Amino acid sequence: MIATLGEILLRLTPPDNGMIQQMGSYDANFGGSEANVAISLANYKIPTRFISALPDNELGKAAIFELSKYKVDTRHVNIKGNKMGIYFVEKGSSIRGSKVIYDREHSAFARMTLEDIDWDHVFDGINWFHWSGIAPAVSQNCADVTLQAVQRAAAADIPISADLNYRASLWTYGKPSSEVMPELLDHTTLMLGDPKSLEIMTGIKNPFSGDIKEQLDDLPAYYDTVFARFPKLKYIATSLRTIVNDTHHRWMGVIYDGQKLYCSTEYDLYPLVDRVGGGDAFMAGLIYGCVQYDDPQKTIDFATAASGIKHTISGDFNLVSVQDVNDLLARGGAGNISR
Amino acid sequence: MIATLGEILLRLTPPDNGMIQQMGSYDANFGGSEANVAISLANYKIPTRFISALPDNELGKAAIFELSKYKVDTRHVNIKGNKMGIYFVEKGSSIRGSKVIYDREHSAFARMTLEDIDWDHVFDGINWFHWSGIAPAVSQNCADVTLQAVQRAAAADIPISADLNYRASLWTYGKPSSEVMPELLDHTTLMLGDPKSLEIMTGIKNPFSGDIKEQLDDLPAYYDTVFARFPKLKYIATSLRTIVNDTHHRWMGVIYDGQKLYCSTEYDLYPLVDRVGGGDAFMAGLIYGCVQYDDPQKTIDFATAASGIKHTISGDFNLVSVQDVNDLLARGGAGNISR
Amino acid sequence: MIATLGEILLRLTPPDNGMIQQMGSYDANFGGSEANVAISLANYKIPTRFISALPDNELGKAAIFELSKYKVDTRHVNIKGNKMGIYFVEKGSSIRGSKVIYDREHSAFARMTLEDIDWDHVFDGINWFHWSGIAPAVSQNCADVTLQAVQRAAAADIPISADLNYRASLWTYGKPSSEVMPELLDHTTLMLGDPKSLEIMTGIKNPFSGDIKEQLDDLPAYYDTVFARFPKLKYIATSLRTIVNDTHHRWMGVIYDGQKLYCSTEYDLYPLVDRVGGGDAFMAGLIYGCVQYDDPQKTIDFATAASGIKHTISGDFNLVSVQDVNDLLARGGAGNISR
Amino acid sequence: MIATLGEILLRLTPPDNGMIQQMGSYDANFGGSEANVAISLANYKIPTRFISALPDNELGKAAIFELSKYKVDTRHVNIKGNKMGIYFVEKGSSIRGSKVIYDREHSAFARMTLEDIDWDHVFDGINWFHWSGIAPAVSQNCADVTLQAVQRAAAADIPISADLNYRASLWTYGKPSSEVMPELLDHTTLMLGDPKSLEIMTGIKNPFSGDIKEQLDDLPAYYDTVFARFPKLKYIATSLRTIVNDTHHRWMGVIYDGQKLYCSTEYDLYPLVDRVGGGDAFMAGLIYGCVQYDDPQKTIDFATAASGIKHTISGDFNLVSVQDVNDLLARGGAGNISR
Amino acid sequence: MIATLGEILLRLTPPDNGMIQQMGSYDANFGGSEANVAISLANYKIPTRFISALPDNELGKAAIFELSKYKVDTRHVNIKGNKMGIYFVEKGSSIRGSKVIYDREHSAFARMTLEDIDWDHVFDGINWFHWSGIAPAVSQNCADVTLQAVQRAAAADIPISADLNYRASLWTYGKPSSEVMPELLDHTTLMLGDPKSLEIMTGIKNPFSGDIKEQLDDLPAYYDTVFARFPKLKYIATSLRTIVNDTHHRWMGVIYDGQKLYCSTEYDLYPLVDRVGGGDAFMAGLIYGCVQYDDPQKTIDFATAASGIKHTISGDFNLVSVQDVNDLLARGGAGNISR
Amino acid sequence: MIATLGEILLRLTPPDNGMIQQMGSYDANFGGSEANVAISLANYKIPTRFISALPDNELGKAAIFELSKYKVDTRHVNIKGNKMGIYFVEKGSSIRGSKVIYDREHSAFARMTLEDIDWDHVFDGINWFHWSGIAPAVSQNCADVTLQAVQRAAAADIPISADLNYRASLWTYGKPSSEVMPELLDHTTLMLGDPKSLEIMTGIKNPFSGDIKEQLDDLPAYYDTVFARFPKLKYIATSLRTIVNDTHHRWMGVIYDGQKLYCSTEYDLYPLVDRVGGGDAFMAGLIYGCVQYDDPQKTIDFATAASGIKHTISGDFNLVSVQDVNDLLARGGAGNISR
């Protein structure tokens, strides 16, 4: 069973790529980086547990229902307080960009304390632990809880994956990410992160300028410096997104195992339906690959295809099965109708 | 021009009287007691100003658009911070009750300070000031701002109306309403409040038990004690709501001028579309009556009819014109088709 | 085959009984008194023809599709011009009344001339002709066309039904209804009209004041004066609507055959879904009864039940079958679930 | 843990009480008598298992998601075949009745065989078993499976509840219910059924004519004959529904324990939102009462209130908590707003 | 008048290219290969008749309404039984493919027998008969009916068109298409089919591998072998679809008259709205061309343009007029606004 | 404050790029060339006034609300009559073109007379006046009003901008545009118009054939002839639209100041959401540039970027801020997510 730690928020999106100021209604979903990873893995038939906190009201209840729908184990979700984390997504279109408004300060998750988690049992039956840089960015409390979780998992020899997930608009509670993240990342087996975020969060210099896709040959040497800094690391991966416009992206992924860089095919994603959660689907695909294949090429192929499809699904969650991903890999990118 | 002071919030309502846990979308409106009063008065062609604070993002911008739509003057709405007050309304149906979840702590309004208001000009051209008990219930800051406003208005000899608007789930910042409200109410010309709220907020004993509609003869004596406590008072009014079920209410209003109790007809409201904002529509009708008629019977008739119609309109706002209200008064309660 | 003459309009209704000023969208239907009668009869498996005019654009085309859907014969609908008649229906709720805005001046129908109809064939195979007071109210042209149709039908010994359908907001082209209608009504076999409209349109004094339901015993004597004025008349009928509020009506019907007044049961209609077209469904039921039963009691029972159900169906059209009406007559008013 | 056996179907409902012939879309839910009971109990925090069969396609997958959402254990749902049971619900309104179209023949459930169930484990951890008369009505296969389940449960001393749930339009595979049901009912502890269904299904004469509510004094003697026929019976209950019209019902319940008849209050349900699943919510309330209270009065009060609320919720499922039901019991029927 | 024989089904599509598992509602249409052809031809003002069977319930009634809307003659649609054929379409997007679930076994059409058709009149006034390979794939009964129809039409010297329409998921009743189809195809004047389907259904070897568009020069020789096998054949045509992704196709058509291959321009279809029914629109365009033009180049140009537009229209039906198609041919593929 | 003169109409659009004949509902907005310009400028924080006429009903009231929402001053909108101008927009998709149906004859605006405007105050505080060729195309009355306005503005030395806005389907009241427009254009400072419209409306020969983008070097010489004809002209601009298909346009703009041609970058717009109002957004951007920058390159860059974004927003109005436009200019065309 795989455990992830993070916040699940109510996501409100004006329908039909409309603008917030045009709104007469919002489509309502739930989402959050680590919840997205758990649900994507659950859709691959991997048992998962979500460690979090939710308010004691109808919104928290609905979030629990949503996680349960995908059979994610919610027994370690603490129910307390009254503030649901919320975020608004104004999806752009063509040359109009997307906008996100966070309303997650003081949420049940942000106020979670070390005492809210039953540390003696939270990792029972867990053989992989995942967190992302969003969890410790929310509040000092959350940073404390994340650190405790990472250290407990490491002590129990549970492999750990971390998605750097740098968001400039978070990290507002006083400490910069560069102060908090290095200690958290120390125990990481599988890391997801682009060079720019790595530099911000760990100080490892980003030697690249311009499009990394044109400099793939230089990646291994750079990644070796990351491996040197984080000795437990087995894999480091990153997605490479080219934004043609808000509704047309190109998408590929690479993974490095300390020796060789494995690259996926590049997908042409248009019309892009929903980019939010795309990185999380990539992360879930990487974990799935690590757990099931132990073959970096298969892993990066699976993770990139899976997250490519996610961009065609509205909402944060990647709803596809392993079969759906393999069908895409088999037909090489073009959609088709099966009837 | 009439000024009101308070918070306008984003209101999210599951469509078709659905439950929050069933949600796939929310109908989005704006609402808030004092904004509702301003907009209702604007629909009666009375110039109005709204004094408030909103966040500096797309949600705050949309709220400004909404107020401007009704020609409410927003130049004294302070734009600062990033948290929009939100509330969720789960509308009930028949024997299923309604539920409200507030998410307004730490909002731009809650954090507003005395410095955020341009006291030298905020009452320029104002000849009536209105506030409700929700404003000082939100935070100590808000209580300070409300007190300052009341005192400045009083100093400028501007008549003041106050709606007690007691909400048990607010008043959580440390001081009880009984400590904050009496000073605020001191300058009130027109007060809206039921005996129970009066007792909670001012300590004036509520001698009634059971249905007040059956004890209307006892109201004048009771109201005399209120008049004694608040010497500037010219009118005190209250609505009398009988809840048959969540979709069927009866609705009447009474007003007392220190000498006589004036009662409206009672309206049978079914199916009731949206009760939220009903009291604010009643308040706006009372103010309209005081300003236009100076005849307590006409005032209470207008206020009760106007607020009765509000219950048939979705959203917080009373969208009807003076003509619409007078049409209802003329035909005595039954709907009709004009073609 | 039954022919009706009149206008079919695009009907735009704010969804969910909303107000026009709240609109973000309109539900779109088609409707119009005489089209409604034709479609209701078609749903009783009576072949029908609709004589009218529609514009030569996508809106006119959509109207033809809608009539064809119910197998109404449209070969005598003239396609010319570019203006579709439109009307907006703001449905009320409870004590809030409904509002109708007509935008039908200068429509294809309003501009129809005597030359637009193929008089030699328009009544081929027709054994009943129906029109209502709306057709000649639209324009002088339409009054001319209606008169020609009535005279041709009478000359061919086709029985004629007429629904007075008085609308104060029409009749604006110069002549009052009292000048136009009497000649048109001369050939009527079956007339639908309340005493008030009869007085306005024909000058026959309306002796009633107050609720006619309480004075049913006086109806026969009054109707005898109408029979005296229109010697071809076999039946005169009227519906009796009590408006409790905009969503709650009571509904019954009476018919007089020159000798006896036949009354239906009274239906309690709440929640009322859509009153527009209710009178037309009553008219269609009367025609159906005359054609099928030749029994005034069965006719009035059928017509009232059928039109009662219409009030529960959104849109102008009565979509029920003879079986549906008979089921209601059998169970006596209460809804039920058949599974 | 409580197990129920039956079929869960895709339910398609024209939105806004529209008619099937008006359809442009269908609201999609899942429902089915025994699934409804399981989900209602799960919402009371009772662990539940659903024993059934679903097709191996996206529709079956979606049904599993829906059951999991409420934490109903689906490990004994057999996934095989390609036909999802479907039913269409045309909700009536006022005097227009509702219509149901079943499309469930040859479904995965209808084709389920004795081999499809893991009889050695299906009752592991189960301490109550529930089925209804719909399951054996679907096909001979289903009757065989139901009988096997009842006998296995009885052999394991698991209390059994049965809802007669007579549907005239089912029972079409060759055997009448009177041939199949008696043996199935033999082991019943708690039976839900009205006298008319009892006569059809078991041959026990129904001595009542007219409204049973007026003859409650005669019920005990009649129920004694049922107790005599089914010696394991501890309780027999029935709901008493008065249909004022399709949107206005009255609703009460009675339960008999062999000695005394316990009656609930009667609820006035208008506007009624969705009657489908109302009986199942009553059944779930009865089971909850038997398991939690062992007090017939509390049981019938809870069951009737709970199922009363169900009528105000769209879809088959009763989504309320024990707290919601107790709140209704406390306030005695009128809706209210909690804010 | 042109007759087509086949099944019309209820089509259920999750809105906005959503997935079935996300569904809260379905868009509801009707569709079916041969009904689509009839409706497309009707929109070209060609009188058409549809020969089929539908259940005797509200769904069958709604299907009749839909056909009548387009003035398709339904007098030879047999009304019997209770099962409507249904299919679910999950529309993909970009790299996510589409999925179709059929639920048409045991439908009214599948159970139709030779006796259900009035063979003496079904071809009255018919001068072209069309069927597709889906009709005989549904059941042995349907194969029998199709054969009878083909033979009767041939005996009456009515030209016959056939669309091979191979669907691997049908043909499950016991006989492979290769056993059933050859005899049916014997009388074909105009055949639509790609080489792969031809091989499966008739055994004529498919010599092509890879993209046929690159091998157009080899098509005539291949088609000569088909002409040799089916001596009545005058034209054979095929569409050539290149799937860039699920929302971006390229589309062209070719037709061979035994002497020369005529090719259309290729259309770039993005965003593609609805591919279902695209082939049927092509077929209807071919028939229209054969009947109106007798010029293979004009025929293939018309058919390809018409079916290209169909891909931009949601639902199965091609709703455009001859004028709309000719406008596209005139402007050569780019959309434009006419105002 | 900038004043614009023209008509605001109710715009009805089938949702989801559907066809009018498929309609079950219409999205409802308001729009009209000169209102669009005013609102776009208001969104750039430029005070604006709209001079127009609207009917005295709920539709006119809703239009006033919409203008007020954006703080456009409506005090010079005349309220009279009962006909709202309406237009229907059937949005195309891919190779299917868009269609517009106007229903604006006899509207309140079309019937406006010189007396309906308070000429003594209509230009109070105005420092720029804008009109387009649509206003004088509606009726002789409107041409008279436009001429009066242009002459009054010129007399008051207010700079005037004019958008030729040639619509072939208007100009039907008797005079061709070539007779009306030259006098109106005489006072123009900033003109928007392509060579083809210029030839039609002013007789200045259009020397270009084919794509003007390929002949940009020839534009200055041509524009010099326009400058010669209209001596007050300071700038002439045109947008250059390449229609790949109905959902994919390319978009650039050029402006000439009598000396040099300034060109913007070209934007690739796909998927294009709503082209209506794109030209008006370009016009508003030009005015903004003239007023704020007085730098033709900055002006054309701003106007083209702003109007490019408009194509991604549904409805007529350009809802973006100056900041949004500058963000696009900064990132050079690709959308992005800001979170």
PDB file of N, CA and C in Angstrom, chain C residues 3-48:
ATOM      1  N   ALA C   3     -57.842  21.845 -39.500  1.00  0.00           N
ATOM      2  CA  ALA C   3     -56.927  22.933 -39.817  1.00  0.00           C
ATOM      3  C   ALA C   3     -57.041  24.030 -38.779  1.00  0.00           C
ATOM      4  N   THR C   4     -55.906  24.607 -38.409  1.00  0.00           N
ATOM      5  CA  THR C   4     -55.922  25.793 -37.552  1.00  0.00           C
ATOM      6  C   THR C   4     -55.105  26.877 -38.245  1.00  0.00           C
ATOM      7  N   LEU C   5     -55.466  28.111 -37.998  1.00  0.00           N
ATOM      8  CA  LEU C   5     -54.805  29.260 -38.618  1.00  0.00           C
ATOM      9  C   LEU C   5     -54.276  30.173 -37.530  1.00  0.00           C
ATOM     10  N   GLY C   6     -53.016  30.518 -37.604  1.00  0.00           N
ATOM     11  CA  GLY C   6     -52.461  31.412 -36.589  1.00  0.00           C
ATOM     12  C   GLY C   6     -50.960  31.520 -36.709  1.00  0.00           C
ATOM     13  N   GLU C   7     -50.349  32.072 -35.682  1.00  0.00           N
ATOM     14  CA  GLU C   7     -48.906  32.290 -35.712  1.00  0.00           C
ATOM     15  C   GLU C   7     -48.222  31.352 -34.723  1.00  0.00           C
ATOM     16  N   ILE C   8     -47.082  30.824 -35.112  1.00  0.00           N
ATOM     17  CA  ILE C   8     -46.225  30.109 -34.172  1.00  0.00           C
ATOM     18  C   ILE C   8     -45.011  30.984 -33.943  1.00  0.00           C
ATOM     19  N   LEU C   9     -44.680  31.175 -32.664  1.00  0.00           N
ATOM     20  CA  LEU C   9     -43.594  32.102 -32.295  1.00  0.00           C
ATOM     21  C   LEU C   9     -42.494  31.347 -31.576  1.00  0.00           C
ATOM     22  N   LEU C  10     -41.328  31.936 -31.605  1.00  0.00           N
ATOM     23  CA  LEU C  10     -40.241  31.466 -30.755  1.00  0.00           C
ATOM     24  C   LEU C  10     -40.528  31.970 -29.350  1.00  0.00           C
ATOM     25  N   ARG C  11     -40.517  31.061 -28.409  1.00  0.00           N
ATOM     26  CA  ARG C  11     -40.748  31.444 -27.021  1.00  0.00           C
ATOM     27  C   ARG C  11     -39.459  31.321 -26.228  1.00  0.00           C
ATOM     28  N   LEU C  12     -39.093  32.366 -25.543  1.00  0.00           N
ATOM     29  CA  LEU C  12     -37.863  32.392 -24.749  1.00  0.00           C
ATOM     30  C   LEU C  12     -38.217  32.579 -23.282  1.00  0.00           C
ATOM     31  N   THR C  13     -37.788  31.645 -22.457  1.00  0.00           N
ATOM     32  CA  THR C  13     -38.164  31.613 -21.049  1.00  0.00           C
ATOM     33  C   THR C  13     -36.914  31.501 -20.191  1.00  0.00           C
ATOM     34  N   PRO C  14     -36.669  32.432 -19.263  1.00  0.00           N
ATOM     35  CA  PRO C  14     -35.542  32.242 -18.349  1.00  0.00           C
ATOM     36  C   PRO C  14     -35.722  30.930 -17.596  1.00  0.00           C
ATOM     37  N   PRO C  15     -34.669  30.120 -17.473  1.00  0.00           N
ATOM     38  CA  PRO C  15     -34.829  28.820 -16.824  1.00  0.00           C
ATOM     39  C   PRO C  15     -35.153  28.938 -15.337  1.00  0.00           C
ATOM     40  N   ASP C  16     -35.760  27.891 -14.800  1.00  0.00           N
ATOM     41  CA  ASP C  16     -36.007  27.774 -13.358  1.00  0.00           C
ATOM     42  C   ASP C  16     -36.804  28.946 -12.794  1.00  0.00           C
ATOM     43  N   ASN C  17     -37.792  29.409 -13.517  1.00  0.00           N
ATOM     44  CA  ASN C  17     -38.644  30.511 -13.046  1.00  0.00           C
ATOM     45  C   ASN C  17     -37.834  31.749 -12.669  1.00  0.00           C
ATOM     46  N   GLY C  18     -36.677  31.925 -13.307  1.00  0.00           N
ATOM     47  CA  GLY C  18     -35.855  33.104 -13.053  1.00  0.00           C
ATOM     48  C   GLY C  18     -36.445  34.348 -13.703  1.00  0.00           C
ATOM     49  N   MET C  19     -35.842  35.493 -13.396  1.00  0.00           N
ATOM     50  CA  MET C  19     -36.307  36.754 -13.952  1.00  0.00           C
ATOM     51  C   MET C  19     -35.466  37.106 -15.190  1.00  0.00           C
ATOM     52  N   ILE C  20     -36.043  37.872 -16.079  1.00  0.00           N
ATOM     53  CA  ILE C  20     -35.340  38.266 -17.297  1.00  0.00           C
ATOM     54  C   ILE C  20     -34.046  38.984 -16.956  1.00  0.00           C
ATOM     55  N   GLN C  21     -34.067  39.821 -15.933  1.00  0.00           N
ATOM     56  CA  GLN C  21     -32.851  40.558 -15.589  1.00  0.00           C
ATOM     57  C   GLN C  21     -31.758  39.665 -14.993  1.00  0.00           C
ATOM     58  N   GLN C  22     -32.088  38.451 -14.583  1.00  0.00           N
ATOM     59  CA  GLN C  22     -31.072  37.529 -14.065  1.00  0.00           C
ATOM     60  C   GLN C  22     -30.471  36.666 -15.157  1.00  0.00           C
ATOM     61  N   MET C  23     -30.980  36.819 -16.357  1.00  0.00           N
ATOM     62  CA  MET C  23     -30.747  35.838 -17.396  1.00  0.00           C
ATOM     63  C   MET C  23     -29.288  35.656 -17.780  1.00  0.00           C
ATOM     64  N   GLY C  24     -28.888  34.413 -17.935  1.00  0.00           N
ATOM     65  CA  GLY C  24     -27.656  34.052 -18.604  1.00  0.00           C
ATOM     66  C   GLY C  24     -27.998  33.179 -19.787  1.00  0.00           C
ATOM     67  N   SER C  25     -29.230  32.684 -19.768  1.00  0.00           N
ATOM     68  CA  SER C  25     -29.684  31.864 -20.887  1.00  0.00           C
ATOM     69  C   SER C  25     -31.206  31.847 -20.911  1.00  0.00           C
ATOM     70  N   TYR C  26     -31.740  31.417 -22.028  1.00  0.00           N
ATOM     71  CA  TYR C  26     -33.176  31.236 -22.175  1.00  0.00           C
ATOM     72  C   TYR C  26     -33.462  29.814 -22.642  1.00  0.00           C
ATOM     73  N   ASP C  27     -34.446  29.191 -22.041  1.00  0.00           N
ATOM     74  CA  ASP C  27     -35.002  27.978 -22.638  1.00  0.00           C
ATOM     75  C   ASP C  27     -35.767  28.391 -23.883  1.00  0.00           C
ATOM     76  N   ALA C  28     -35.586  27.635 -24.952  1.00  0.00           N
ATOM     77  CA  ALA C  28     -36.207  27.991 -26.225  1.00  0.00           C
ATOM     78  C   ALA C  28     -37.235  26.949 -26.631  1.00  0.00           C
ATOM     79  N   ASN C  29     -38.442  27.395 -26.871  1.00  0.00           N
ATOM     80  CA  ASN C  29     -39.516  26.540 -27.380  1.00  0.00           C
ATOM     81  C   ASN C  29     -40.210  27.278 -28.494  1.00  0.00           C
ATOM     82  N   PHE C  30     -41.206  26.636 -29.058  1.00  0.00           N
ATOM     83  CA  PHE C  30     -42.107  27.333 -29.956  1.00  0.00           C
ATOM     84  C   PHE C  30     -43.497  27.275 -29.361  1.00  0.00           C
ATOM     85  N   GLY C  31     -44.304  28.256 -29.704  1.00  0.00           N
ATOM     86  CA  GLY C  31     -45.667  28.233 -29.210  1.00  0.00           C
ATOM     87  C   GLY C  31     -46.493  29.300 -29.889  1.00  0.00           C
ATOM     88  N   GLY C  32     -47.781  29.197 -29.704  1.00  0.00           N
ATOM     89  CA  GLY C  32     -48.731  30.123 -30.312  1.00  0.00           C
ATOM     90  C   GLY C  32     -50.077  29.434 -30.246  1.00  0.00           C
ATOM     91  N   SER C  33     -51.100  30.179 -29.936  1.00  0.00           N
ATOM     92  CA  SER C  33     -52.379  29.584 -29.571  1.00  0.00           C
ATOM     93  C   SER C  33     -52.848  28.520 -30.557  1.00  0.00           C
ATOM     94  N   GLU C  34     -52.929  28.859 -31.834  1.00  0.00           N
ATOM     95  CA  GLU C  34     -53.517  27.929 -32.795  1.00  0.00           C
ATOM     96  C   GLU C  34     -52.570  26.783 -33.134  1.00  0.00           C
ATOM     97  N   ALA C  35     -51.255  27.024 -33.082  1.00  0.00           N
ATOM     98  CA  ALA C  35     -50.304  25.919 -33.247  1.00  0.00           C
ATOM     99  C   ALA C  35     -50.422  24.948 -32.081  1.00  0.00           C
ATOM    100  N   ASN C  36     -50.595  25.510 -30.885  1.00  0.00           N
ATOM    101  CA  ASN C  36     -50.753  24.656 -29.712  1.00  0.00           C
ATOM    102  C   ASN C  36     -51.966  23.743 -29.859  1.00  0.00           C
ATOM    103  N   VAL C  37     -53.051  24.298 -30.378  1.00  0.00           N
ATOM    104  CA  VAL C  37     -54.261  23.486 -30.567  1.00  0.00           C
ATOM    105  C   VAL C  37     -53.985  22.358 -31.572  1.00  0.00           C
ATOM    106  N   ALA C  38     -53.307  22.697 -32.657  1.00  0.00           N
ATOM    107  CA  ALA C  38     -53.015  21.685 -33.685  1.00  0.00           C
ATOM    108  C   ALA C  38     -52.156  20.564 -33.115  1.00  0.00           C
ATOM    109  N   ILE C  39     -51.139  20.938 -32.352  1.00  0.00           N
ATOM    110  CA  ILE C  39     -50.218  19.919 -31.832  1.00  0.00           C
ATOM    111  C   ILE C  39     -50.910  19.058 -30.787  1.00  0.00           C
ATOM    112  N   SER C  40     -51.720  19.669 -29.955  1.00  0.00           N
ATOM    113  CA  SER C  40     -52.432  18.866 -28.966  1.00  0.00           C
ATOM    114  C   SER C  40     -53.342  17.851 -29.655  1.00  0.00           C
ATOM    115  N   LEU C  41     -54.050  18.305 -30.691  1.00  0.00           N
ATOM    116  CA  LEU C  41     -54.916  17.372 -31.422  1.00  0.00           C
ATOM    117  C   LEU C  41     -54.092  16.285 -32.102  1.00  0.00           C
ATOM    118  N   ALA C  42     -52.942  16.650 -32.656  1.00  0.00           N
ATOM    119  CA  ALA C  42     -52.085  15.648 -33.290  1.00  0.00           C
ATOM    120  C   ALA C  42     -51.656  14.588 -32.287  1.00  0.00           C
ATOM    121  N   ASN C  43     -51.420  15.014 -31.030  1.00  0.00           N
ATOM    122  CA  ASN C  43     -51.052  14.043 -30.002  1.00  0.00           C
ATOM    123  C   ASN C  43     -52.213  13.132 -29.629  1.00  0.00           C
ATOM    124  N   TYR C  44     -53.439  13.518 -30.014  1.00  0.00           N
ATOM    125  CA  TYR C  44     -54.595  12.623 -29.856  1.00  0.00           C
ATOM    126  C   TYR C  44     -54.810  11.797 -31.115  1.00  0.00           C
ATOM    127  N   LYS C  45     -53.829  11.805 -32.016  1.00  0.00           N
ATOM    128  CA  LYS C  45     -53.867  11.019 -33.267  1.00  0.00           C
ATOM    129  C   LYS C  45     -54.879  11.569 -34.275  1.00  0.00           C
ATOM    130  N   ILE C  46     -55.241  12.829 -34.128  1.00  0.00           N
ATOM    131  CA  ILE C  46     -56.100  13.492 -35.106  1.00  0.00           C
ATOM    132  C   ILE C  46     -55.195  14.158 -36.144  1.00  0.00           C
ATOM    133  N   PRO C  47     -55.332  13.873 -37.423  1.00  0.00           N
ATOM    134  CA  PRO C  47     -54.513  14.562 -38.425  1.00  0.00           C
ATOM    135  C   PRO C  47     -54.824  16.063 -38.403  1.00  0.00           C
ATOM    136  N   THR C  48     -53.766  16.871 -38.482  1.00  0.00           N
ATOM    137  CA  THR C  48     -53.964  18.323 -38.405  1.00  0.00           C
ATOM    138  C   THR C  48     -53.108  19.045 -39.441  1.00  0.00           C
TER     139      THR C  48
END
